[in-house]
Amino acid sequence: MDTVLLSDNEADLLKAAELIKEGEIVGIPTETVYGLGADASNEEAVRKVFEAKGRPADNPLIVHLADFSQAADYTRFIPEIAYKLAEKFCPGPLTMVLPKNDKIPMITSGGLDTVGIRVPSHKVMHRIIELSGRPIAAPSANTSGYPSPTSAAHVMRDMNGKISAVVDGGSSEFGVESTVISIESESAVRILRPGCITKEMLEQVCSEVIIDHAILHELEAGQKAASPGMKYKHYSPKADIIMVEGDLESFIAYVGRNNGEGVYSLIFNSDSEVFPYRNMTYGKDSSEQAHLLFQRLRELDDAGAKKVYVRAPETNGVGLAVYNRLIRAAGFEVIRI
Ligand code: TXA
Ligand code: MG
């Protein structure tokens, strides 16, 4: 199959929407990362998404809508607190897990009776949903297990020949996937996957915000994941990623002792003046780290990195999302010095 690169003009967006209506898969830009979009109500189309990504069948897809008011068409029940959250954070990088109805086939929800609903803010994505008139299922457009794509070029790299088209909507604003939450009660939510809608932001609406244990810890054998995505190794480039927690001085000493061929470090911008070994920088604060992380992980592979020591980010605010992706990329290998 030839994968066509489309631009963000209206004629091309119409083409993308037509392809989705016909049951094809299209790489589409969102404000978080690029997605592999398909008609969420079309089982055959959704099957192709799982195939293109090589994704396990029990890992559910998020359904993207043009407006939160449409969530009622695909769910059995929407708690009041979900409307309050939607008022504040939709459109934007928030996914709410809600009880699904029959319009969402089981293949889309990975066999669960719930569905993750998200209203993206990216104008191109929004327009494609509108023009297609369909709920759009879209996982991140990477090969399963590899870092998520934050540009059309990344999607082309992973999906060329496997999908009908990719729409180029520029570089993704946030760079990490949406915050996924489940609703525990009319005053409490649980973060299943951290993102740029942070715990602190959710606390403006909910009196209790629980951080699911699986966000920072490896699941024990036999333990059930609240979010199936949490049980798989993720975001991993070919290079071996090792997270190192400690101050800059100890980090430099540690890398010095372990330096060798193919060894890189992923450091903060502020470290770069004094850091003496081969490195890439990934930003000056958590938001910039989120924006750059996946791109850097791909660039490290391109540079031929074999082993990458990463300075651990903070775990508050958006930092929790960055830390969560890194700890998975590292297969939970963290060194505390
Ligand atoms: O920002 C995003 O969310 C991107 C863009 C394309 O919108 N999409 C994305 O999709 O990251 P994906 O499939 O790569 O990740 C979806 C995550 C998985 O960890 C999955 O297990 C979880 O959300 N999830 C989806 N539906 C769920 C459900 N019904 N219950 C629990 N977890 C769910
Ligand atoms: Mg993903």
mmCIF file of C-alpha atoms and ligand atoms in Angstrom:
data_model
loop_
_atom_site.group_PDB
_atom_site.id
_atom_site.type_symbol
_atom_site.label_atom_id
_atom_site.label_comp_id
_atom_site.label_asym_id
_atom_site.label_seq_id
_atom_site.Cartn_x
_atom_site.Cartn_y
_atom_site.Cartn_z
ATOM 1 C CA MET A 1 0.000 0.000 0.000
ATOM 2 C CA ASP A 2 1.222 3.521 -0.832
ATOM 3 C CA THR A 3 0.975 5.862 2.149
ATOM 4 C CA VAL A 4 0.032 9.346 0.919
ATOM 5 C CA LEU A 5 1.292 12.419 2.777
ATOM 6 C CA LEU A 6 -1.548 14.944 3.056
ATOM 7 C CA SER A 7 -1.290 18.573 4.136
ATOM 8 C CA ASP A 8 -3.655 20.474 6.402
ATOM 9 C CA ASN A 9 -5.644 22.299 3.692
ATOM 10 C CA GLU A 10 -9.414 21.736 3.540
ATOM 11 C CA ALA A 11 -9.256 19.571 0.377
ATOM 12 C CA ASP A 12 -6.735 17.221 1.991
ATOM 13 C CA LEU A 13 -8.680 17.082 5.250
ATOM 14 C CA LEU A 14 -11.749 16.074 3.215
ATOM 15 C CA LYS A 15 -9.673 13.276 1.659
ATOM 16 C CA ALA A 16 -8.574 12.123 5.121
ATOM 17 C CA ALA A 17 -12.177 12.172 6.369
ATOM 18 C CA GLU A 18 -13.376 10.223 3.286
ATOM 19 C CA LEU A 19 -10.722 7.565 3.841
ATOM 20 C CA ILE A 20 -11.838 7.171 7.456
ATOM 21 C CA LYS A 21 -15.502 6.901 6.384
ATOM 22 C CA GLU A 22 -14.465 4.171 3.917
ATOM 23 C CA GLY A 23 -12.885 2.154 6.727
ATOM 24 C CA GLU A 24 -9.259 3.073 6.014
ATOM 25 C CA ILE A 25 -6.639 4.183 8.573
ATOM 26 C CA VAL A 26 -5.084 7.639 8.528
ATOM 27 C CA GLY A 27 -2.224 9.084 10.601
ATOM 28 C CA ILE A 28 -3.630 12.238 12.200
ATOM 29 C CA PRO A 29 -2.097 15.055 14.244
ATOM 30 C CA THR A 30 -3.305 15.886 17.744
ATOM 31 C CA GLU A 31 -2.035 18.317 20.382
ATOM 32 C CA THR A 32 -0.514 15.397 22.341
ATOM 33 C CA VAL A 33 0.996 12.946 19.822
ATOM 34 C CA TYR A 34 0.012 11.707 16.356
ATOM 35 C CA GLY A 35 -2.726 9.065 16.249
ATOM 36 C CA LEU A 36 -3.740 6.247 13.911
ATOM 37 C CA GLY A 37 -7.325 7.249 13.187
ATOM 38 C CA ALA A 38 -10.104 4.881 12.187
ATOM 39 C CA ASP A 39 -13.905 4.852 12.434
ATOM 40 C CA ALA A 40 -14.403 3.629 16.021
ATOM 41 C CA SER A 41 -17.757 2.052 15.106
ATOM 42 C CA ASN A 42 -16.320 0.011 12.204
ATOM 43 C CA GLU A 43 -14.922 -3.310 13.495
ATOM 44 C CA GLU A 44 -12.995 -4.062 10.319
ATOM 45 C CA ALA A 45 -11.305 -0.638 10.362
ATOM 46 C CA VAL A 46 -10.393 -0.995 14.047
ATOM 47 C CA ARG A 47 -8.962 -4.456 13.391
ATOM 48 C CA LYS A 48 -6.607 -2.859 10.834
ATOM 49 C CA VAL A 49 -5.397 -0.390 13.482
ATOM 50 C CA PHE A 50 -4.413 -3.205 15.855
ATOM 51 C CA GLU A 51 -2.669 -4.949 12.956
ATOM 52 C CA ALA A 52 -0.730 -1.894 11.736
ATOM 53 C CA LYS A 53 0.588 -1.196 15.250
ATOM 54 C CA GLY A 54 1.122 -4.806 16.237
ATOM 55 C CA ARG A 55 -0.934 -3.988 19.315
ATOM 56 C CA PRO A 56 -2.241 -6.611 21.776
ATOM 57 C CA ALA A 57 -6.031 -7.051 21.339
ATOM 58 C CA ASP A 58 -6.786 -6.409 25.037
ATOM 59 C CA ASN A 59 -5.366 -2.859 24.977
ATOM 60 C CA PRO A 60 -8.346 -0.510 24.353
ATOM 61 C CA LEU A 61 -8.387 2.457 21.970
ATOM 62 C CA ILE A 62 -9.413 5.988 22.909
ATOM 63 C CA VAL A 63 -12.423 7.377 21.032
ATOM 64 C CA HIS A 64 -12.099 10.985 19.838
ATOM 65 C CA LEU A 65 -15.141 13.246 19.478
ATOM 66 C CA ALA A 66 -15.595 16.791 18.149
ATOM 67 C CA ASP A 67 -17.480 17.904 21.264
ATOM 68 C CA PHE A 68 -18.055 16.409 24.717
ATOM 69 C CA SER A 69 -21.838 16.689 24.219
ATOM 70 C CA GLN A 70 -21.510 13.724 21.791
ATOM 71 C CA ALA A 71 -20.194 11.493 24.601
ATOM 72 C CA ALA A 72 -23.815 10.714 25.533
ATOM 73 C CA ASP A 73 -24.212 8.938 22.140
ATOM 74 C CA TYR A 74 -21.558 6.352 23.006
ATOM 75 C CA THR A 75 -21.958 5.823 26.759
ATOM 76 C CA ARG A 76 -24.565 4.416 29.153
ATOM 77 C CA PHE A 77 -24.055 6.945 31.904
ATOM 78 C CA ILE A 78 -22.084 10.157 32.442
ATOM 79 C CA PRO A 79 -21.516 11.291 36.043
ATOM 80 C CA GLU A 80 -21.973 14.975 36.834
ATOM 81 C CA ILE A 81 -18.283 15.326 37.674
ATOM 82 C CA ALA A 82 -17.398 14.297 34.096
ATOM 83 C CA TYR A 83 -19.354 17.266 32.784
ATOM 84 C CA LYS A 84 -17.542 19.561 35.210
ATOM 85 C CA LEU A 85 -14.187 18.215 34.062
ATOM 86 C CA ALA A 86 -15.217 18.545 30.417
ATOM 87 C CA GLU A 87 -16.228 22.149 30.962
ATOM 88 C CA LYS A 88 -12.764 22.956 32.247
ATOM 89 C CA PHE A 89 -10.495 20.665 30.207
ATOM 90 C CA CYS A 90 -12.275 19.804 26.921
ATOM 91 C CA PRO A 91 -11.182 20.271 24.245
ATOM 92 C CA GLY A 92 -7.708 19.256 25.408
ATOM 93 C CA PRO A 93 -5.402 16.433 26.487
ATOM 94 C CA LEU A 94 -7.794 14.618 28.852
ATOM 95 C CA THR A 95 -9.340 11.151 28.350
ATOM 96 C CA MET A 96 -12.211 10.043 30.591
ATOM 97 C CA VAL A 97 -13.043 6.361 30.946
ATOM 98 C CA LEU A 98 -16.841 5.964 30.936
ATOM 99 C CA PRO A 99 -19.295 3.016 30.655
ATOM 100 C CA LYS A 100 -19.687 2.348 26.907
ATOM 101 C CA ASN A 101 -22.837 1.472 24.959
ATOM 102 C CA ASP A 102 -23.295 -0.843 21.937
ATOM 103 C CA LYS A 103 -22.242 1.770 19.396
ATOM 104 C CA ILE A 104 -18.662 1.137 20.467
ATOM 105 C CA PRO A 105 -17.746 -2.414 19.449
ATOM 106 C CA MET A 106 -15.862 -4.660 21.889
ATOM 107 C CA ILE A 107 -12.812 -4.727 19.600
ATOM 108 C CA THR A 108 -12.429 -0.935 20.068
ATOM 109 C CA SER A 109 -12.625 -1.186 23.858
ATOM 110 C CA GLY A 110 -10.285 -4.183 24.037
ATOM 111 C CA GLY A 111 -13.101 -6.314 25.468
ATOM 112 C CA LEU A 112 -13.892 -3.868 28.315
ATOM 113 C CA ASP A 113 -17.366 -2.448 28.933
ATOM 114 C CA THR A 114 -15.901 1.049 29.242
ATOM 115 C CA VAL A 115 -14.571 3.501 26.666
ATOM 116 C CA GLY A 116 -11.982 6.270 26.905
ATOM 117 C CA ILE A 117 -13.486 9.482 25.511
ATOM 118 C CA ARG A 118 -11.320 12.412 24.431
ATOM 119 C CA VAL A 119 -12.083 15.733 22.702
ATOM 120 C CA PRO A 120 -8.849 16.882 21.077
ATOM 121 C CA SER A 121 -8.078 20.582 20.724
ATOM 122 C CA HIS A 122 -5.860 20.330 17.627
ATOM 123 C CA LYS A 123 -7.678 22.238 14.849
ATOM 124 C CA VAL A 124 -6.743 19.750 12.118
ATOM 125 C CA MET A 125 -7.865 16.755 14.164
ATOM 126 C CA HIS A 126 -11.055 18.555 15.127
ATOM 127 C CA ARG A 127 -11.854 19.306 11.496
ATOM 128 C CA ILE A 128 -11.230 15.697 10.418
ATOM 129 C CA ILE A 129 -13.645 14.433 13.094
ATOM 130 C CA GLU A 130 -16.251 16.990 11.971
ATOM 131 C CA LEU A 131 -15.886 16.187 8.264
ATOM 132 C CA SER A 132 -16.033 12.416 8.841
ATOM 133 C CA GLY A 133 -19.026 12.620 11.169
ATOM 134 C CA ARG A 134 -17.641 9.524 12.910
ATOM 135 C CA PRO A 135 -16.238 8.828 16.365
ATOM 136 C CA ILE A 136 -12.527 8.321 15.666
ATOM 137 C CA ALA A 137 -10.579 5.607 17.468
ATOM 138 C CA ALA A 138 -6.926 6.603 17.606
ATOM 139 C CA PRO A 139 -4.045 5.030 19.461
ATOM 140 C CA SER A 140 -0.670 6.732 19.217
ATOM 141 C CA ALA A 141 0.671 6.158 15.687
ATOM 142 C CA ASN A 142 3.868 4.336 16.677
ATOM 143 C CA THR A 143 4.706 0.689 16.236
ATOM 144 C CA SER A 144 3.578 -0.934 19.507
ATOM 145 C CA GLY A 145 6.273 -0.514 22.188
ATOM 146 C CA TYR A 146 8.238 2.218 20.343
ATOM 147 C CA PRO A 147 8.163 5.945 21.369
ATOM 148 C CA SER A 148 5.019 7.802 20.280
ATOM 149 C CA PRO A 149 5.283 10.017 17.165
ATOM 150 C CA THR A 150 5.231 13.786 17.551
ATOM 151 C CA SER A 151 5.601 14.640 13.846
ATOM 152 C CA ALA A 152 4.252 13.399 10.505
ATOM 153 C CA ALA A 153 7.772 12.210 9.647
ATOM 154 C CA HIS A 154 7.807 9.940 12.737
ATOM 155 C CA VAL A 155 4.474 8.423 11.642
ATOM 156 C CA MET A 156 5.783 7.869 8.111
ATOM 157 C CA ARG A 157 8.834 6.154 9.537
ATOM 158 C CA ASP A 158 6.740 3.642 11.537
ATOM 159 C CA MET A 159 3.706 3.253 9.265
ATOM 160 C CA ASN A 160 4.801 3.792 5.636
ATOM 161 C CA GLY A 161 3.141 1.099 3.515
ATOM 162 C CA LYS A 162 0.822 0.012 6.344
ATOM 163 C CA ILE A 163 -1.796 2.815 6.310
ATOM 164 C CA SER A 164 -3.564 4.882 3.614
ATOM 165 C CA ALA A 165 -2.359 8.375 4.505
ATOM 166 C CA VAL A 166 -0.718 10.681 7.034
ATOM 167 C CA VAL A 167 -1.921 14.245 7.583
ATOM 168 C CA ASP A 168 0.886 16.673 8.408
ATOM 169 C CA GLY A 169 -0.358 19.014 11.143
ATOM 170 C CA GLY A 170 3.060 20.140 12.389
ATOM 171 C CA SER A 171 4.913 19.171 15.526
ATOM 172 C CA SER A 172 2.694 18.057 18.466
ATOM 173 C CA GLU A 173 2.297 20.812 21.048
ATOM 174 C CA PHE A 174 2.428 18.740 24.272
ATOM 175 C CA GLY A 175 4.510 15.755 23.113
ATOM 176 C CA VAL A 176 3.162 13.185 25.601
ATOM 177 C CA GLU A 177 -0.175 11.398 25.388
ATOM 178 C CA SER A 178 -3.338 12.578 27.126
ATOM 179 C CA THR A 179 -4.029 12.174 30.832
ATOM 180 C CA VAL A 180 -6.305 9.127 31.231
ATOM 181 C CA ILE A 181 -8.658 9.119 34.226
ATOM 182 C CA SER A 182 -11.389 6.896 35.590
ATOM 183 C CA ILE A 183 -14.168 8.308 37.705
ATOM 184 C CA GLU A 184 -14.387 6.808 41.182
ATOM 185 C CA SER A 185 -17.228 8.898 42.629
ATOM 186 C CA GLU A 186 -18.846 12.320 42.209
ATOM 187 C CA SER A 187 -15.817 13.847 43.936
ATOM 188 C CA ALA A 188 -12.903 11.507 43.141
ATOM 189 C CA VAL A 189 -10.985 10.507 40.029
ATOM 190 C CA ARG A 190 -8.064 8.156 39.478
ATOM 191 C CA ILE A 191 -5.205 8.982 37.123
ATOM 192 C CA LEU A 192 -4.470 5.864 35.049
ATOM 193 C CA ARG A 193 -1.909 7.584 32.816
ATOM 194 C CA PRO A 194 -0.422 11.001 33.684
ATOM 195 C CA GLY A 195 -0.250 13.730 31.032
ATOM 196 C CA CYS A 196 -0.365 17.490 30.667
ATOM 197 C CA ILE A 197 -3.651 17.812 32.556
ATOM 198 C CA THR A 198 -1.905 17.343 35.880
ATOM 199 C CA LYS A 199 -3.030 16.094 39.294
ATOM 200 C CA GLU A 200 -2.856 19.695 40.507
ATOM 201 C CA MET A 201 -5.159 20.852 37.683
ATOM 202 C CA LEU A 202 -7.682 18.053 38.288
ATOM 203 C CA GLU A 203 -7.759 19.020 41.974
ATOM 204 C CA GLN A 204 -9.319 22.325 40.931
ATOM 205 C CA VAL A 205 -12.453 20.311 40.062
ATOM 206 C CA CYS A 206 -12.237 17.097 42.156
ATOM 207 C CA SER A 207 -11.668 16.955 45.894
ATOM 208 C CA GLU A 208 -9.734 13.688 45.555
ATOM 209 C CA VAL A 209 -7.289 12.750 42.804
ATOM 210 C CA ILE A 210 -5.740 9.301 43.193
ATOM 211 C CA ILE A 211 -2.541 8.419 41.363
ATOM 212 C CA ASP A 212 -2.837 4.786 40.303
ATOM 213 C CA HIS A 213 -0.052 2.616 41.733
ATOM 214 C CA ALA A 214 0.898 1.356 38.228
ATOM 215 C CA ILE A 215 2.005 4.855 37.173
ATOM 216 C CA LEU A 216 5.276 4.652 39.083
ATOM 217 C CA HIS A 217 5.515 0.939 39.908
ATOM 218 C CA GLU A 218 5.900 -2.223 37.953
ATOM 219 C CA LEU A 219 2.894 -4.529 38.163
ATOM 220 C CA GLU A 220 3.574 -7.681 40.151
ATOM 221 C CA ALA A 221 2.893 -11.026 38.517
ATOM 222 C CA GLY A 222 -0.858 -11.684 38.505
ATOM 223 C CA GLN A 223 -1.792 -8.083 39.390
ATOM 224 C CA LYS A 224 -4.563 -6.597 37.224
ATOM 225 C CA ALA A 225 -3.959 -3.247 35.501
ATOM 226 C CA ALA A 226 -6.706 -0.606 35.793
ATOM 227 C CA SER A 227 -5.482 0.558 32.390
ATOM 228 C CA PRO A 228 -4.337 -2.353 30.205
ATOM 229 C CA GLY A 229 -1.697 -0.154 28.535
ATOM 230 C CA MET A 230 0.178 0.001 31.842
ATOM 231 C CA LYS A 231 1.177 -3.634 31.752
ATOM 232 C CA TYR A 232 3.168 -3.487 28.525
ATOM 233 C CA LYS A 233 6.745 -2.312 27.975
ATOM 234 C CA HIS A 234 6.406 1.013 26.277
ATOM 235 C CA TYR A 235 8.002 4.014 24.670
ATOM 236 C CA SER A 236 11.217 2.086 24.229
ATOM 237 C CA PRO A 237 13.832 2.957 21.657
ATOM 238 C CA LYS A 238 16.353 0.299 20.604
ATOM 239 C CA ALA A 239 18.946 1.728 22.992
ATOM 240 C CA ASP A 240 18.990 0.556 26.590
ATOM 241 C CA ILE A 241 17.540 3.361 28.756
ATOM 242 C CA ILE A 242 18.664 3.724 32.369
ATOM 243 C CA MET A 243 17.218 6.366 34.620
ATOM 244 C CA VAL A 244 19.608 7.872 37.156
ATOM 245 C CA GLU A 245 18.322 9.782 40.184
ATOM 246 C CA GLY A 246 20.712 12.084 41.966
ATOM 247 C CA ASP A 247 22.388 15.500 41.746
ATOM 248 C CA LEU A 248 24.411 16.628 38.738
ATOM 249 C CA GLU A 249 27.779 16.018 40.366
ATOM 250 C CA SER A 250 26.987 12.393 41.229
ATOM 251 C CA PHE A 251 25.438 11.890 37.783
ATOM 252 C CA ILE A 252 28.626 13.077 36.073
ATOM 253 C CA ALA A 253 30.734 10.806 38.278
ATOM 254 C CA TYR A 254 28.428 7.842 37.601
ATOM 255 C CA VAL A 255 28.490 8.287 33.810
ATOM 256 C CA GLY A 256 32.268 8.737 33.989
ATOM 257 C CA ARG A 257 32.613 5.321 35.644
ATOM 258 C CA ASN A 258 30.290 3.669 33.109
ATOM 259 C CA ASN A 259 31.263 5.502 29.929
ATOM 260 C CA GLY A 260 32.135 3.625 26.754
ATOM 261 C CA GLU A 261 31.242 3.091 23.128
ATOM 262 C CA GLY A 262 27.624 3.946 22.274
ATOM 263 C CA VAL A 263 27.012 5.493 25.717
ATOM 264 C CA TYR A 264 24.937 8.699 25.674
ATOM 265 C CA SER A 265 23.345 10.791 28.396
ATOM 266 C CA LEU A 266 20.024 12.596 28.216
ATOM 267 C CA ILE A 267 20.446 15.657 30.409
ATOM 268 C CA PHE A 268 18.764 18.950 31.304
ATOM 269 C CA ASN A 269 19.643 22.091 29.325
ATOM 270 C CA SER A 270 21.172 23.614 32.433
ATOM 271 C CA ASP A 271 23.614 20.669 32.753
ATOM 272 C CA SER A 272 25.091 21.043 29.300
ATOM 273 C CA GLU A 273 27.792 23.621 30.065
ATOM 274 C CA VAL A 274 29.572 21.436 32.581
ATOM 275 C CA PHE A 275 28.600 17.927 31.425
ATOM 276 C CA PRO A 276 31.746 16.440 29.871
ATOM 277 C CA TYR A 277 30.428 13.332 28.039
ATOM 278 C CA ARG A 278 28.427 12.583 24.877
ATOM 279 C CA ASN A 279 24.872 13.830 25.415
ATOM 280 C CA MET A 280 21.594 15.218 24.183
ATOM 281 C CA THR A 281 19.536 17.727 26.156
ATOM 282 C CA TYR A 282 15.797 17.480 26.691
ATOM 283 C CA GLY A 283 14.614 20.824 27.909
ATOM 284 C CA LYS A 284 14.748 23.279 30.757
ATOM 285 C CA ASP A 285 11.480 22.416 32.517
ATOM 286 C CA SER A 286 8.867 19.638 32.631
ATOM 287 C CA SER A 287 6.733 21.036 29.799
ATOM 288 C CA GLU A 288 9.707 21.262 27.477
ATOM 289 C CA GLN A 289 10.855 17.792 28.553
ATOM 290 C CA ALA A 290 7.400 16.429 27.682
ATOM 291 C CA HIS A 291 7.516 18.186 24.319
ATOM 292 C CA LEU A 292 10.968 16.809 23.442
ATOM 293 C CA LEU A 293 11.161 13.392 25.124
ATOM 294 C CA PHE A 294 9.856 11.083 22.382
ATOM 295 C CA GLN A 295 11.686 13.003 19.668
ATOM 296 C CA ARG A 296 14.952 12.641 21.602
ATOM 297 C CA LEU A 297 14.414 8.911 22.176
ATOM 298 C CA ARG A 298 14.085 8.490 18.403
ATOM 299 C CA GLU A 299 17.110 10.715 17.752
ATOM 300 C CA LEU A 300 19.206 8.657 20.171
ATOM 301 C CA ASP A 301 18.447 5.569 18.072
ATOM 302 C CA ASP A 302 19.368 7.456 14.897
ATOM 303 C CA ALA A 303 22.673 8.473 16.502
ATOM 304 C CA GLY A 304 23.417 4.803 17.220
ATOM 305 C CA ALA A 305 23.175 5.050 21.001
ATOM 306 C CA LYS A 306 23.445 1.659 22.722
ATOM 307 C CA LYS A 307 23.056 2.761 26.320
ATOM 308 C CA VAL A 308 21.479 6.019 27.549
ATOM 309 C CA TYR A 309 21.760 7.385 31.078
ATOM 310 C CA VAL A 310 18.890 9.788 31.715
ATOM 311 C CA ARG A 311 18.728 12.448 34.401
ATOM 312 C CA ALA A 312 15.452 11.736 36.171
ATOM 313 C CA PRO A 313 12.808 14.474 35.889
ATOM 314 C CA GLU A 314 10.707 15.772 38.769
ATOM 315 C CA THR A 315 7.568 13.850 39.656
ATOM 316 C CA ASN A 316 5.226 16.778 40.246
ATOM 317 C CA GLY A 317 3.112 18.633 37.655
ATOM 318 C CA VAL A 318 3.817 17.594 34.058
ATOM 319 C CA GLY A 319 7.029 15.980 35.364
ATOM 320 C CA LEU A 320 4.983 12.963 36.510
ATOM 321 C CA ALA A 321 4.040 12.263 32.865
ATOM 322 C CA VAL A 322 7.678 12.529 31.754
ATOM 323 C CA TYR A 323 8.854 10.310 34.627
ATOM 324 C CA ASN A 324 6.122 7.745 33.861
ATOM 325 C CA ARG A 325 7.167 7.450 30.190
ATOM 326 C CA LEU A 326 10.857 7.247 31.058
ATOM 327 C CA ILE A 327 10.461 4.622 33.751
ATOM 328 C CA ARG A 328 8.643 2.438 31.206
ATOM 329 C CA ALA A 329 11.191 3.131 28.485
ATOM 330 C CA ALA A 330 13.760 2.017 31.050
ATOM 331 C CA GLY A 331 11.827 -1.161 31.870
ATOM 332 C CA PHE A 332 11.795 0.161 35.497
ATOM 333 C CA GLU A 333 15.601 0.243 35.687
ATOM 334 C CA VAL A 334 16.314 3.184 38.001
ATOM 335 C CA ILE A 335 19.660 3.824 39.666
ATOM 336 C CA ARG A 336 19.639 6.002 42.800
ATOM 337 C CA ILE A 337 22.991 7.586 43.534
HETATM 338 O O1 TXA B 1 -3.069 11.594 23.611
HETATM 339 C C1 TXA B 1 -3.553 10.502 23.405
HETATM 340 O O2 TXA B 1 -4.301 9.928 24.234
HETATM 341 C C2 TXA B 1 -3.218 9.811 22.072
HETATM 342 C C3 TXA B 1 -3.791 10.672 20.943
HETATM 343 C C4 TXA B 1 -3.657 10.024 19.591
HETATM 344 O O3 TXA B 1 -5.106 11.025 21.226
HETATM 345 N N1 TXA B 1 -3.720 8.472 22.055
HETATM 346 C C5 TXA B 1 -3.146 7.484 22.798
HETATM 347 O O4 TXA B 1 -3.721 6.248 22.628
HETATM 348 O O5 TXA B 1 -2.205 7.669 23.508
HETATM 349 P P1 TXA B 1 -3.026 4.891 23.080
HETATM 350 O O6 TXA B 1 -3.924 3.843 22.532
HETATM 351 O O7 TXA B 1 -1.637 4.879 22.621
HETATM 352 O O8 TXA B 1 -3.120 4.889 24.632
HETATM 353 C C6 TXA B 1 -4.378 4.744 25.265
HETATM 354 C C7 TXA B 1 -4.201 4.395 26.724
HETATM 355 C C8 TXA B 1 -3.744 2.968 26.912
HETATM 356 O O9 TXA B 1 -2.833 2.926 28.001
HETATM 357 C C9 TXA B 1 -5.034 2.262 27.249
HETATM 358 O O10 TXA B 1 -4.815 1.102 28.011
HETATM 359 C C10 TXA B 1 -5.803 3.332 28.001
HETATM 360 O O11 TXA B 1 -5.453 4.541 27.378
HETATM 361 N N2 TXA B 1 -7.258 3.153 27.865
HETATM 362 C C11 TXA B 1 -8.006 3.346 26.751
HETATM 363 N N3 TXA B 1 -9.281 3.008 26.972
HETATM 364 C C12 TXA B 1 -9.362 2.583 28.257
HETATM 365 C C13 TXA B 1 -10.394 2.063 29.090
HETATM 366 N N4 TXA B 1 -11.623 1.902 28.625
HETATM 367 N N5 TXA B 1 -10.078 1.733 30.366
HETATM 368 C C14 TXA B 1 -8.821 1.876 30.842
HETATM 369 N N6 TXA B 1 -7.800 2.346 30.096
HETATM 370 C C15 TXA B 1 -8.047 2.693 28.836
HETATM 371 MG MG MG B 2 0.421 4.519 22.786
#
